[in-house]
Coordinates of C-alpha atoms in Angstrom, one line a residue:
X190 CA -25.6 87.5 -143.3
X191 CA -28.6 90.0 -143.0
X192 CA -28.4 90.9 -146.4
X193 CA -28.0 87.0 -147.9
X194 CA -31.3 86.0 -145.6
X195 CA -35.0 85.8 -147.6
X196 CA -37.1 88.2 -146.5
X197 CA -39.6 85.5 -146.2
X198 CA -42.1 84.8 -143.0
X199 CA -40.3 81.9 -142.6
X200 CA -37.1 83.8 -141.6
X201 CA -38.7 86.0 -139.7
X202 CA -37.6 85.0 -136.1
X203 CA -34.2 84.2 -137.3
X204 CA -33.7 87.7 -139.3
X205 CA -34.5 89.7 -135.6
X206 CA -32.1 87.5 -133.7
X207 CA -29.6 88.5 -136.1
X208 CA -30.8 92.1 -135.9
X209 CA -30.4 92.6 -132.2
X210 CA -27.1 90.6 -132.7
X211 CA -26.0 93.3 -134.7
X212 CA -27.5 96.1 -132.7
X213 CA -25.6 94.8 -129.5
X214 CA -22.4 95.0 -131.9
X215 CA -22.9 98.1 -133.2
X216 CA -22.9 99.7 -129.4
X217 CA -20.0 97.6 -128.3
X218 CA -17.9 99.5 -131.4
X219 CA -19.3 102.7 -130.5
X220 CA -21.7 103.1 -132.7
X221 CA -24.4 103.8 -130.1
X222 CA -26.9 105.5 -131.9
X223 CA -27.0 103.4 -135.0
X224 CA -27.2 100.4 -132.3
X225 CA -30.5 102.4 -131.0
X226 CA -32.0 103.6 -134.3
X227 CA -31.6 99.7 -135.7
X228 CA -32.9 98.5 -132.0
X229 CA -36.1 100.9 -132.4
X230 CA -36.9 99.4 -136.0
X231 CA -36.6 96.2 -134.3
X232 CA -39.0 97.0 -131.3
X233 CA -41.4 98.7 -133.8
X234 CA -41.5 95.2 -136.3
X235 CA -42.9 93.4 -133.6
X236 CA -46.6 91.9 -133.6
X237 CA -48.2 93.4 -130.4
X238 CA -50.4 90.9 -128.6
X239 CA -50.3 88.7 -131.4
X240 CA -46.2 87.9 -130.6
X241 CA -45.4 84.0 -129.3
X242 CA -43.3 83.7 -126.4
X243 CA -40.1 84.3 -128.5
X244 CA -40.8 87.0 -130.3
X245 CA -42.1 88.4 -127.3
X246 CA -38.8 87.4 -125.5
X247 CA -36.8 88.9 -128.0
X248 CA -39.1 92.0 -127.8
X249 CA -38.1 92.8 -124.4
X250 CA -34.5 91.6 -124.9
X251 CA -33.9 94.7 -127.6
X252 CA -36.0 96.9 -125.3
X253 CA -33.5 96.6 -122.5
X254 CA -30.8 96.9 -125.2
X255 CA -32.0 100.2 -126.8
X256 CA -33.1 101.4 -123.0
X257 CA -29.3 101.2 -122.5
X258 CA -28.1 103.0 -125.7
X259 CA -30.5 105.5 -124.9
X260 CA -29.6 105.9 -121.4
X261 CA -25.7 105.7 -122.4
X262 CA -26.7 108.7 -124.8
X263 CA -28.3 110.8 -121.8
X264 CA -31.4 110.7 -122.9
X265 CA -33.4 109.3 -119.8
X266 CA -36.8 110.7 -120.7
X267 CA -36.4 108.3 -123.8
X268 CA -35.4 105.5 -121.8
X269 CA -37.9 106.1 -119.2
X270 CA -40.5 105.7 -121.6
X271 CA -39.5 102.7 -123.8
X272 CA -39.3 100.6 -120.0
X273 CA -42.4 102.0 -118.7
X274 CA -44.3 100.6 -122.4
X275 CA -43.1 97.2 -121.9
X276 CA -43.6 96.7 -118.2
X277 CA -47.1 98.1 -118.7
X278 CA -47.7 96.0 -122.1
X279 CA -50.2 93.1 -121.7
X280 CA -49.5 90.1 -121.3
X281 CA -46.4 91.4 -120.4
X282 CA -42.5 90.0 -119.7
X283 CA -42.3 86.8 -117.6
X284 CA -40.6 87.3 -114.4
X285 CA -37.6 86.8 -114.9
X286 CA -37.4 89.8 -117.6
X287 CA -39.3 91.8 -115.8
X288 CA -36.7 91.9 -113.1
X289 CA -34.3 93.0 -115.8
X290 CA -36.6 95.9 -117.0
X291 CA -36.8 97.1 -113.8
X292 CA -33.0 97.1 -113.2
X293 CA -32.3 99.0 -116.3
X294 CA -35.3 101.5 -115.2
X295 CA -33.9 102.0 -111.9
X296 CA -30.2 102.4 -113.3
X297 CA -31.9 105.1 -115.4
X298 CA -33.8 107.0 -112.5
X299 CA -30.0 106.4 -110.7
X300 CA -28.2 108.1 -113.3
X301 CA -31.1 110.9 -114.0
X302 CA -30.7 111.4 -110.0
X303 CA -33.9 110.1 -109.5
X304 CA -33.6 107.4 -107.4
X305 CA -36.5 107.8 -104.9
X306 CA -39.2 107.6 -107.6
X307 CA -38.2 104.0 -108.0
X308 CA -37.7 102.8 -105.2
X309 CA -41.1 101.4 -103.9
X310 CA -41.1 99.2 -107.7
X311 CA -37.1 98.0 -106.4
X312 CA -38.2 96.5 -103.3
X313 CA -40.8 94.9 -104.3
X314 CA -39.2 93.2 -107.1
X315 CA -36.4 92.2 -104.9
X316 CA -39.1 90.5 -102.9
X317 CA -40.3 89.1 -106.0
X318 CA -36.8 87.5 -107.2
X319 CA -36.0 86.2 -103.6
X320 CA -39.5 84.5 -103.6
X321 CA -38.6 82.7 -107.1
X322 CA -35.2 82.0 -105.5
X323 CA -33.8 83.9 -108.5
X324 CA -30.3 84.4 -107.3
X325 CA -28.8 86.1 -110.6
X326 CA -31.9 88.4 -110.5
X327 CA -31.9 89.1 -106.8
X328 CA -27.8 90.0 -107.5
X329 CA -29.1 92.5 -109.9
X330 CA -31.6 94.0 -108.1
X331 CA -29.3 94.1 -105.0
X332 CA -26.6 95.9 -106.3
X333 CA -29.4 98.7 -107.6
X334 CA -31.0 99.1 -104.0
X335 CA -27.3 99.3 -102.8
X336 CA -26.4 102.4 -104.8
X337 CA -29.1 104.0 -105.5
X338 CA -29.2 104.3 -100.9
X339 CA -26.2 104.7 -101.2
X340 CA -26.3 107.8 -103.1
X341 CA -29.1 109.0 -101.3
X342 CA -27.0 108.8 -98.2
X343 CA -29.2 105.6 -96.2
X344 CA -26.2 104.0 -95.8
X345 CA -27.6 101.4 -93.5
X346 CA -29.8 100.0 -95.8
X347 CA -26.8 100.3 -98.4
X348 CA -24.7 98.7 -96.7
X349 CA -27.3 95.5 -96.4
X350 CA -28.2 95.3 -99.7
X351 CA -24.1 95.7 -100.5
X352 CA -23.5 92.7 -98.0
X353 CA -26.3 90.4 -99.7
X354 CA -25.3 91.3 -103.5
X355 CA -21.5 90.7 -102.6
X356 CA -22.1 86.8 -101.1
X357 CA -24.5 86.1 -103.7
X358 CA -21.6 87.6 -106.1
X359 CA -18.6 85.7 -104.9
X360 CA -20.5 82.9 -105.0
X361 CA -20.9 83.1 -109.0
X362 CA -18.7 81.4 -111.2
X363 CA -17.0 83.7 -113.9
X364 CA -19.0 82.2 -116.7
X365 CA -22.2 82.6 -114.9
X366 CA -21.2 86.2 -113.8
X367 CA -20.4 87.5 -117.3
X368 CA -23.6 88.1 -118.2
X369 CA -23.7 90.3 -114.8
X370 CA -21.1 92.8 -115.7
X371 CA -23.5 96.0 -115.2
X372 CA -24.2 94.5 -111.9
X373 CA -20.4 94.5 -111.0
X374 CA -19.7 98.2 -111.6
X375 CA -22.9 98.9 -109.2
X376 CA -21.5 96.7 -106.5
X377 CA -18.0 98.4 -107.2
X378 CA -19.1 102.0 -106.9
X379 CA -21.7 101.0 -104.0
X380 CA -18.9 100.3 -102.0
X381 CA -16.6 102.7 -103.1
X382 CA -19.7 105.4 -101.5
X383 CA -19.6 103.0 -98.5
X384 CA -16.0 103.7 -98.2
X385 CA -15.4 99.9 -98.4
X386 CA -12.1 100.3 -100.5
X387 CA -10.7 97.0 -100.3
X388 CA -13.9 95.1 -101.1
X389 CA -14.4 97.6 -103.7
X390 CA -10.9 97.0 -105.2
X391 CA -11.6 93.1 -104.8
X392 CA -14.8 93.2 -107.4
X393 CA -13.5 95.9 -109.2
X394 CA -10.3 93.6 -110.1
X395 CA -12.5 90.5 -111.1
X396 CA -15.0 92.5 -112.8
X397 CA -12.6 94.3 -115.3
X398 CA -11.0 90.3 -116.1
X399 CA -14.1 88.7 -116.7
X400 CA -15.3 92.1 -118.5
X401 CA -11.7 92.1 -120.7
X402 CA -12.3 88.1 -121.3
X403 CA -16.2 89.1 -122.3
X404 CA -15.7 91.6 -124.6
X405 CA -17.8 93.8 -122.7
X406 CA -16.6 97.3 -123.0
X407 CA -19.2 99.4 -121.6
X408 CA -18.6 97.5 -117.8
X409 CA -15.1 98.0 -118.7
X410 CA -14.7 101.5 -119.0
X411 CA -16.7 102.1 -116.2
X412 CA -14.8 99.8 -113.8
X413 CA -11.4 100.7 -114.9
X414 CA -12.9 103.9 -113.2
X415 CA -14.0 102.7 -110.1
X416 CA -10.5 100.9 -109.4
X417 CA -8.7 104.1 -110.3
X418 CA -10.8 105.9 -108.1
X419 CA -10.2 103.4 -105.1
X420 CA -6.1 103.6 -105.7
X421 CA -6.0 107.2 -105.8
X422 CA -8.0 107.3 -102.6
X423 CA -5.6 104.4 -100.8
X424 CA -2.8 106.3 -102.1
X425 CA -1.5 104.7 -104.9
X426 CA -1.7 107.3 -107.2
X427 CA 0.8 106.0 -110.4
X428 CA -1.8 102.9 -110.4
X429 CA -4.8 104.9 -110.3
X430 CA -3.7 107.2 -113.4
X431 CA -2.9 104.1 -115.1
X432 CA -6.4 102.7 -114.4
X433 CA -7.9 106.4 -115.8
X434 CA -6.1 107.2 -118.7
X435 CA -7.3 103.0 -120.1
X436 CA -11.0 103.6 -118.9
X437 CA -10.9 106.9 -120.9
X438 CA -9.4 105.0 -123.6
X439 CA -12.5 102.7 -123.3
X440 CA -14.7 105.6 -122.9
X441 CA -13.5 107.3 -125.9
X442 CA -14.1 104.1 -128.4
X443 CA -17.5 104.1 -127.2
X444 CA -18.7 107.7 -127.7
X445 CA -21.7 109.5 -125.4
X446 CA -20.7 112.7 -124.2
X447 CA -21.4 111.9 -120.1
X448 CA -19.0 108.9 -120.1
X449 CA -16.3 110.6 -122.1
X450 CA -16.7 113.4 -119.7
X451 CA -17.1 111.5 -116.2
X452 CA -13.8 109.6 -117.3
X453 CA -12.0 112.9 -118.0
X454 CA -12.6 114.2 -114.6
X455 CA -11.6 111.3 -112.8
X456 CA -8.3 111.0 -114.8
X457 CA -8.1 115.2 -114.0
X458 CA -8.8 114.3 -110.1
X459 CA -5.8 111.5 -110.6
X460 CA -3.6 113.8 -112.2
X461 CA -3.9 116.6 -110.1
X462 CA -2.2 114.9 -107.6
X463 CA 0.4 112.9 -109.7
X464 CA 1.7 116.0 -111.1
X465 CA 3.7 119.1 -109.5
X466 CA 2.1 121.3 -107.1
X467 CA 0.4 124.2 -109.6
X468 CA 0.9 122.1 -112.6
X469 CA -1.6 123.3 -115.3
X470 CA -2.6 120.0 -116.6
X471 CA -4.7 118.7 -114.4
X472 CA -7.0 121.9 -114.7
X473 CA -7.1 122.1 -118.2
X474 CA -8.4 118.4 -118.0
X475 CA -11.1 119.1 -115.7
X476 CA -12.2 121.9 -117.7
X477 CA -12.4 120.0 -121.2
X478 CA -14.4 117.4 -119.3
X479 CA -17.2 119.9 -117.7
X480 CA -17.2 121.2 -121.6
X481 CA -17.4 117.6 -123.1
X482 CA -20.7 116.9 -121.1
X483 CA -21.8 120.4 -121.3
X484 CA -25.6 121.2 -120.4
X485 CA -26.2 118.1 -119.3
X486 CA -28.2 116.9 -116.1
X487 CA -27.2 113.1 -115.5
X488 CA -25.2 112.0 -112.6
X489 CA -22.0 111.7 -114.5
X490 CA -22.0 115.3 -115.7
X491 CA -22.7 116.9 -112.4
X492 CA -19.6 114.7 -111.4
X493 CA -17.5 116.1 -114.0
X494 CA -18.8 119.6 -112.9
X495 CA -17.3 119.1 -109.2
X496 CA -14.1 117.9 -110.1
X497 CA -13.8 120.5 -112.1
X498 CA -14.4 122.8 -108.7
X499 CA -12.1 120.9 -107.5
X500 CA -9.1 120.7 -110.0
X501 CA -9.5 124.7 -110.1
X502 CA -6.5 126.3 -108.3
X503 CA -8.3 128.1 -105.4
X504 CA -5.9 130.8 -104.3
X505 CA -6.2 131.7 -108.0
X506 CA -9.8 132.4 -108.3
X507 CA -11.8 131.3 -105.9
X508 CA -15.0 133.0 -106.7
X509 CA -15.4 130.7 -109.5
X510 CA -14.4 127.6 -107.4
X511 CA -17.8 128.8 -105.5
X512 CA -19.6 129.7 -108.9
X513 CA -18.8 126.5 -110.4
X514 CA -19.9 123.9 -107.4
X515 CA -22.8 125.8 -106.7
X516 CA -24.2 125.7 -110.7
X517 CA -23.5 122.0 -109.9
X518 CA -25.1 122.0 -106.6
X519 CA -28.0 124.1 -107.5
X520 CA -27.6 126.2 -104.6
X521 CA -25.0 127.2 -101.7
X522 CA -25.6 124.8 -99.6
X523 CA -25.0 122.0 -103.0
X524 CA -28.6 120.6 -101.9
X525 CA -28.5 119.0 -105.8
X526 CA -25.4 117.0 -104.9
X527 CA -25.0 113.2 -104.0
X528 CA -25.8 113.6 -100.9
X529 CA -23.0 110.8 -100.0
X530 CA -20.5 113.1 -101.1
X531 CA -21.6 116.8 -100.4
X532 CA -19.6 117.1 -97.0
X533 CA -16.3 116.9 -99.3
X534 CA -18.0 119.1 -101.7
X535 CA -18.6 121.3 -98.9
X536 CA -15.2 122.0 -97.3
X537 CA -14.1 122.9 -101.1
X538 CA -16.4 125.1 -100.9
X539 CA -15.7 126.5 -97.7
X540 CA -11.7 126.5 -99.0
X541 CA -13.1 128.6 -101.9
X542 CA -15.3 131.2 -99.4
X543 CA -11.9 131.8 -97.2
X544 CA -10.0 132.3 -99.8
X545 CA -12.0 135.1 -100.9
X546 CA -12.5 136.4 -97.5
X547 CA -15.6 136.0 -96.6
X548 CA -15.6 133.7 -92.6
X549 CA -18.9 134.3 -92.3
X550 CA -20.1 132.3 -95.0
X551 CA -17.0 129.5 -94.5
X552 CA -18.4 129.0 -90.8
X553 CA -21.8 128.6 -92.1
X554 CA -20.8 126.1 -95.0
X555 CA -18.3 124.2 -92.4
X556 CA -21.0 123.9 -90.1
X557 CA -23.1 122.3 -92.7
X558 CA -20.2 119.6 -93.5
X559 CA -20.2 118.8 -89.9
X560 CA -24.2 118.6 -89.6
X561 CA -24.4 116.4 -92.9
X562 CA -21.8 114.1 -92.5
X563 CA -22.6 113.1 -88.6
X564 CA -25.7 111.1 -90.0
X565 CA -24.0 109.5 -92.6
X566 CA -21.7 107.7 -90.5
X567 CA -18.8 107.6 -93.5
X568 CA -15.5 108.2 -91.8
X569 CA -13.8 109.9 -95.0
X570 CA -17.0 112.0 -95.4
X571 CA -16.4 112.9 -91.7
X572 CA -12.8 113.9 -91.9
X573 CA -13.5 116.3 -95.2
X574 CA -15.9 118.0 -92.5
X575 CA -13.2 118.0 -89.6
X576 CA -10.9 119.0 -92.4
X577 CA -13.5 122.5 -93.4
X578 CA -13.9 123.1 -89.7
X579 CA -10.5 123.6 -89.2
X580 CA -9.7 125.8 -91.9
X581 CA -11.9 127.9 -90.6
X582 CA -10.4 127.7 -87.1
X583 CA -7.0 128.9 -88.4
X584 CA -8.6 131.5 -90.7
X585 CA -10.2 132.7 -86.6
X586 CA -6.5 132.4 -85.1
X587 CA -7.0 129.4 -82.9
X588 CA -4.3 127.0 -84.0
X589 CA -4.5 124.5 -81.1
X590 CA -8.5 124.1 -81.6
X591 CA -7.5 124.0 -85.9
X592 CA -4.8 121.0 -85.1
X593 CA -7.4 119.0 -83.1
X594 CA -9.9 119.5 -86.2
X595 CA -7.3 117.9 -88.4
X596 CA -5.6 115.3 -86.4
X597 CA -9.6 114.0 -86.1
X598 CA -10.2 114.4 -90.0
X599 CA -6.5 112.1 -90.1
X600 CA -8.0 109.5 -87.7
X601 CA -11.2 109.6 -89.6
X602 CA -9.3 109.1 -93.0
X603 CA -6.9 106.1 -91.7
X604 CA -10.0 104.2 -90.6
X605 CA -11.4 103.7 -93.8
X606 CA -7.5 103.0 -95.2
X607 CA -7.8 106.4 -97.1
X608 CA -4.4 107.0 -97.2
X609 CA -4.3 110.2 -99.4
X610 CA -6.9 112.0 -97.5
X611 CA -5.0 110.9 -93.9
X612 CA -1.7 112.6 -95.8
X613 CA -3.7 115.8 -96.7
X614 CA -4.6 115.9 -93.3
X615 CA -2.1 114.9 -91.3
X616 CA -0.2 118.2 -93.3
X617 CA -2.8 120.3 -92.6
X618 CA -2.5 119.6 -88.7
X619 CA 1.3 120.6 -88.6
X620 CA 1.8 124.0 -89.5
X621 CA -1.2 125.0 -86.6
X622 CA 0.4 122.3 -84.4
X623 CA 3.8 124.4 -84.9
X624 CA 1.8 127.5 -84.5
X625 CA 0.5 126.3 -81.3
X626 CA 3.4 125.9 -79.5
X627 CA 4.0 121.9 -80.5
X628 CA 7.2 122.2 -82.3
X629 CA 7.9 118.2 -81.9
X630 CA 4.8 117.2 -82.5
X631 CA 3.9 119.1 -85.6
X632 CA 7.1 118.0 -86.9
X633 CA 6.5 114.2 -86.3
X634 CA 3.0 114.2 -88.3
X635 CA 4.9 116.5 -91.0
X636 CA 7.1 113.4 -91.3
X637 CA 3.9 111.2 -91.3
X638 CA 2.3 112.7 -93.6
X639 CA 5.1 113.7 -96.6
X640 CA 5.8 109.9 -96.0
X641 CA 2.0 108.5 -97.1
X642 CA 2.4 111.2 -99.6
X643 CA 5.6 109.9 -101.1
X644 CA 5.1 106.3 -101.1
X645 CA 1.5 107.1 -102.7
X646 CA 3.5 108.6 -105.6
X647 CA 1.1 112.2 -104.4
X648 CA 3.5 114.7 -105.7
X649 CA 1.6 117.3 -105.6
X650 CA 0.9 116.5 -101.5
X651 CA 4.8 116.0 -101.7
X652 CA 5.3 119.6 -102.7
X653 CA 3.2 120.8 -100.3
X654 CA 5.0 119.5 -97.6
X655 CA 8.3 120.7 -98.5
X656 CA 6.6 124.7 -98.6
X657 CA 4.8 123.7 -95.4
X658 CA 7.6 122.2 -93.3
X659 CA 7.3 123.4 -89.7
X660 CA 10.6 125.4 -88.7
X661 CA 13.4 124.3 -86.1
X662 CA 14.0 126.3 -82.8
X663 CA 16.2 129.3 -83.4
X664 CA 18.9 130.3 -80.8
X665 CA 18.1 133.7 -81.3
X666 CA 14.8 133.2 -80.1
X667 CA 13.7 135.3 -83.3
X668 CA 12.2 131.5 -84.9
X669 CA 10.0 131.4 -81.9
X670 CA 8.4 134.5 -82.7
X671 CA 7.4 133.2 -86.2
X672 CA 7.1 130.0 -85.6
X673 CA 4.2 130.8 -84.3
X674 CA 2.1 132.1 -87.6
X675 CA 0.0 130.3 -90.0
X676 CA 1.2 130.0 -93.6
X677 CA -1.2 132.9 -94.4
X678 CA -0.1 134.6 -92.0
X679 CA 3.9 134.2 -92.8
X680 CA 2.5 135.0 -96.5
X681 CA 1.1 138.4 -95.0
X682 CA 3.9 139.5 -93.2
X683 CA 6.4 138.5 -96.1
X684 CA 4.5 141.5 -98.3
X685 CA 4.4 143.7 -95.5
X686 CA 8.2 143.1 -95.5
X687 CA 8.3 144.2 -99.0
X688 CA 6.7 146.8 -98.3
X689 CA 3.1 146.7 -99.5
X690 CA -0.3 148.4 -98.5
X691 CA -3.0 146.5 -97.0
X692 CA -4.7 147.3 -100.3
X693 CA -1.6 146.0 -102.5
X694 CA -1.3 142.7 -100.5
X695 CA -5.6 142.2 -101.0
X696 CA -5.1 142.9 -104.8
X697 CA -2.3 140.7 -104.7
X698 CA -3.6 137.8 -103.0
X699 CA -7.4 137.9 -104.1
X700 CA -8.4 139.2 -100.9
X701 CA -10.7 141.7 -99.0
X702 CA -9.1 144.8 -97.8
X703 CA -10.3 143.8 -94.0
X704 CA -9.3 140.4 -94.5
X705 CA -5.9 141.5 -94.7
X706 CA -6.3 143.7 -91.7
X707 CA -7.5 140.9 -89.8
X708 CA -4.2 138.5 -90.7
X709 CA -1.8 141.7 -89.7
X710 CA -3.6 142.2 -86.8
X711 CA -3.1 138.7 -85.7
X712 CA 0.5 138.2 -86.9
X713 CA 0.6 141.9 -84.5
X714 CA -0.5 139.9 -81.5
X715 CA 1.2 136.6 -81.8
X716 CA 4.9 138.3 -82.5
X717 CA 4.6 140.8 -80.0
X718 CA 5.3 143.5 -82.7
X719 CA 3.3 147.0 -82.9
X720 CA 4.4 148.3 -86.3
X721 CA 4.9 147.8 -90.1
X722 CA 8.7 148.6 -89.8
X723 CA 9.3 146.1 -87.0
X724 CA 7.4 143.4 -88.4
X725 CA 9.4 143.8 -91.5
X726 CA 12.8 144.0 -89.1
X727 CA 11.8 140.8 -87.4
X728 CA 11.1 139.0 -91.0
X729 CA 14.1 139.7 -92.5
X730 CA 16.2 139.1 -89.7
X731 CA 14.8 135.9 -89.7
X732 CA 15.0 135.4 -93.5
X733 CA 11.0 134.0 -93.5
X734 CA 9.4 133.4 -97.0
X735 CA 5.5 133.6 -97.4
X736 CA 4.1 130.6 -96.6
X737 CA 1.1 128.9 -99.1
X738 CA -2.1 127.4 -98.0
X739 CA -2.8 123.8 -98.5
X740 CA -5.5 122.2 -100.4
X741 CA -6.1 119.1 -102.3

């Protein structure tokens, strides 16, 4: 129709209209950067101060647009400075767009992780909107404040501003929503941080209707990832792949190398635990998506980065578990990272410093977790920093003081109805329980947790469970003895059986040489045994296989 239209001044208004028209359906086919290019021509034709009202409208309208491309592109600096020309431009936007420039220039300081630089212009355009009694703006400036604090970790405030933008939100009708659909996946993953799950799943659901119905596939991807992200996390893990392998789907139509690679992840986080127990699948995943958003800075690729860390089988190589999240985090204590997040970042990476045998440094990133997620007053964040802790109790030989870490991280997790990370936990807490001395009671949250696994469709946890399954009593009162050992430590006295060296079994197993003196000297103490030869007499009579650690 472009091409039929006079290029006359009379057409003028009616031959941009069709122009962002076409812009906006160029980016909704994937063609993002000829959506921008075309959107940049447009915002170049205009007439300065000398533009009416409409054009001036329609200005802002394909500024806001081609801030988006731009930003969906990763290129923030270029986004940055397209909204800062038109809030600054004289006269500039009436209120209503302003409040609209400001959103998409917060979402781009969000996604650059930059959110404190705009906070101070946030608040006082939400006191701006309220005053106009704007409730559509106030929505949309609401569900900004609420993830960019809750990001930063202030989740009191986030939780307010989550509270307000939800009422205002269920309030909406569908038609009057669907021009909100951004404004739904901020809510969405503003309560997924808050670990509100099922509030999360609620807008999450309505959003990706209204967004299907719409034709709005950029909200779409995105909140097909935020619901898959909630039913992994609620353990309902064959729902949650579904959810991840559409949004990447979505993601792929689109194009922009963060999204593609931020949907990868998740569907590699999903699939790590839908799959077999060392099933190569899920890594290779998480390693194509750090490579699809390679060198880049946004939120989404430092995302994909961590997942990555964690898809990475850690008794494998666990020095590049630590490599790879601390890239990502900028330094060892992951200071770069979301700091909403960082205490489970932080018991992978104390997973990854015991595994290569260094406690020290494990105590010292455990104790972090436990500093960092106190404040924060998340109770899933809180268990992943039980959960580090008590690693690090059973890699010091105090099994009771391990199982109490554990158990805690399991309460913590059920609270927030995080069903997967109760199961992980609750499996974590038997084997010490059973090494403790609590035979019935390790074996009654064994049961607990292999069930949440199960009915989650968790195979992966599944597995886990059936290497990790405390032993019965033996008559011969040989069981006992064992019983009483860690899976490391079984693992340990397993090779001693075969008859390695200390140096064999730390080549073997990726560890020091005085690690492994450490584990036989404690497998020594707790079986009563004072040699190689009747360790090795006490395993096979009692026909023990090495144990294997549990992560997830």
């Amino acid at each position: 129709m472009l091409d039929l239209l006079p290029d006359a001044p009379a057409h003028h208004a009616t031959r941009r209209e069709l122009t962002l028209r076409r812009a906006r359906a160029l980016g909704s086919a994937g063609r993002v950067a000829e959506s921008r290019d075309l959107l940049h021509h447009l915002i170049d034709g205009g007439h300065g101060a000398e533009e009416g009202s409409e054009e001036a409208e329609l200005r802002t309208s394909a500024v806001l647009l081609c801030a988006f491309m731009e930003r969906h592109l990763g290129r923030y600096p270029e986004a940055d400075a397209l909204l800062r020309r038109e809030l600054e431009r004289t006269p500039g936007p009436r209120p209503d767009l302003r409040t609209w420039l400001v959103v998409e220039w917060g979402c781009r300081a969000l996604f650059a992780a930059r959110y404190p630089e705009v906070r101070p212009v946030v608040v006082e355009n939400l006191d701006e909107a309220r005053r106009r009694r704007d409730e559509a703006g106030t929505a949309e400036v609401l569900t900004l404040a609420a993830l960019g604090e809750a990001y930063e970790g202030e989740t009191g405030a986030a939780r307010a501003h989550a509270a307000e933008a939800a009422a205002l939100t269920d309030a909406f009708t569908d038609g009057r929503l669907a021009g909100h659909a951004e404004s739904l996946v901020r809510l969405g993953w503003s309560e997924v941080f808050l670990e509100r799950y099922g509030t999360a799943e609620r807008h999450t659901t309505r959003g990706i209707a209204m967004a299907r119905r719409a034709g709005r596939p950029f909200a779409l991807s995105q909140l097909l990832l935020c619901s898959a992200y909630v039913h992994l996390l609620t353990g309902r893990v064959g729902t949650a792949l579904d959810r991840a392998e559409e949004s990447l789907a979505v993601a792929r139509t689109l194009g922009g190398a963060e999204l593609i690679g931020f949907s990868r992840a998740i569907r590699a986080t999903v699939l790590l635990h839908a799959r077999p127990l060392g099933d190569p699948e899920a890594p290779a995943d998480a390693e194509e998506a750090a490579a699809t958003v390679g060198t880049a800075e946004g939120w989404w690729a430092t995302q994909a980065r961590c997942m990555l860390a964690h898809a990475l089988p850690l008794d494998q190589d666990p020095h590049r578990v630590r490599d790879v999240l601390v890239r990502a985090g900028g330094d060892r204590d992951l200071s770069r990272l979301q700091p909403s997040l960082r205490p489970g970042y932080l018991e992978v990476l104390t997973g990854a410093a015991l595994a290569s045998g260094d406690l020290p440094e494990a105590e010292r990133v455990a104790r972090r977790a436990l500093a960092e997620a106190e404040p924060l007053g998340l109770p899933v964040q809180r268990g992943a920093a039980h959960r580090a802790w008590g690693r690090v109790l059973a890699a010091r030989g105090e099994p009771a003081a391990a199982a109490r870490a554990f158990a805690e991280a399991a309460r913590d997790s059920a609270r927030s109805g995080a069903v997967l990370r109760e199961a992980q936990s609750l499996l974590l807490a038997a084997p010490q329980l059973q090494a403790s001395g609590e035979g019935p009671q390790a074996a009654a949250l064994w049961r607990r947790g292999r069930r949440l696994a199960a009915e989650g469709g968790a195979r992966m946890l599944v597995d886990v469970a059936d290497r990790t399954r405390p032993a019965p009593p033996r008559g011969d009162g040989t069981g006992g003895r064992l019983a009483v050992l860690t899976p490391r430590e079984r693992e340990i006295s397993a090779l001693v059986a075969e008859g390695l060296t200390n140096q064999a079994m730390a080549d073997r197993l990726c560890l020091s040489p005085r690690t492994v003196e450490s584990h036989v000297a404690r497998v020594y103490r707790k079986t009563g045994v004072e040699t190689r030869a009747a360790l090795a007499s006490l395993v096979v009579r009692d026909g023990a296989v090495a144990g294997q650690s549990l992560r997830g």
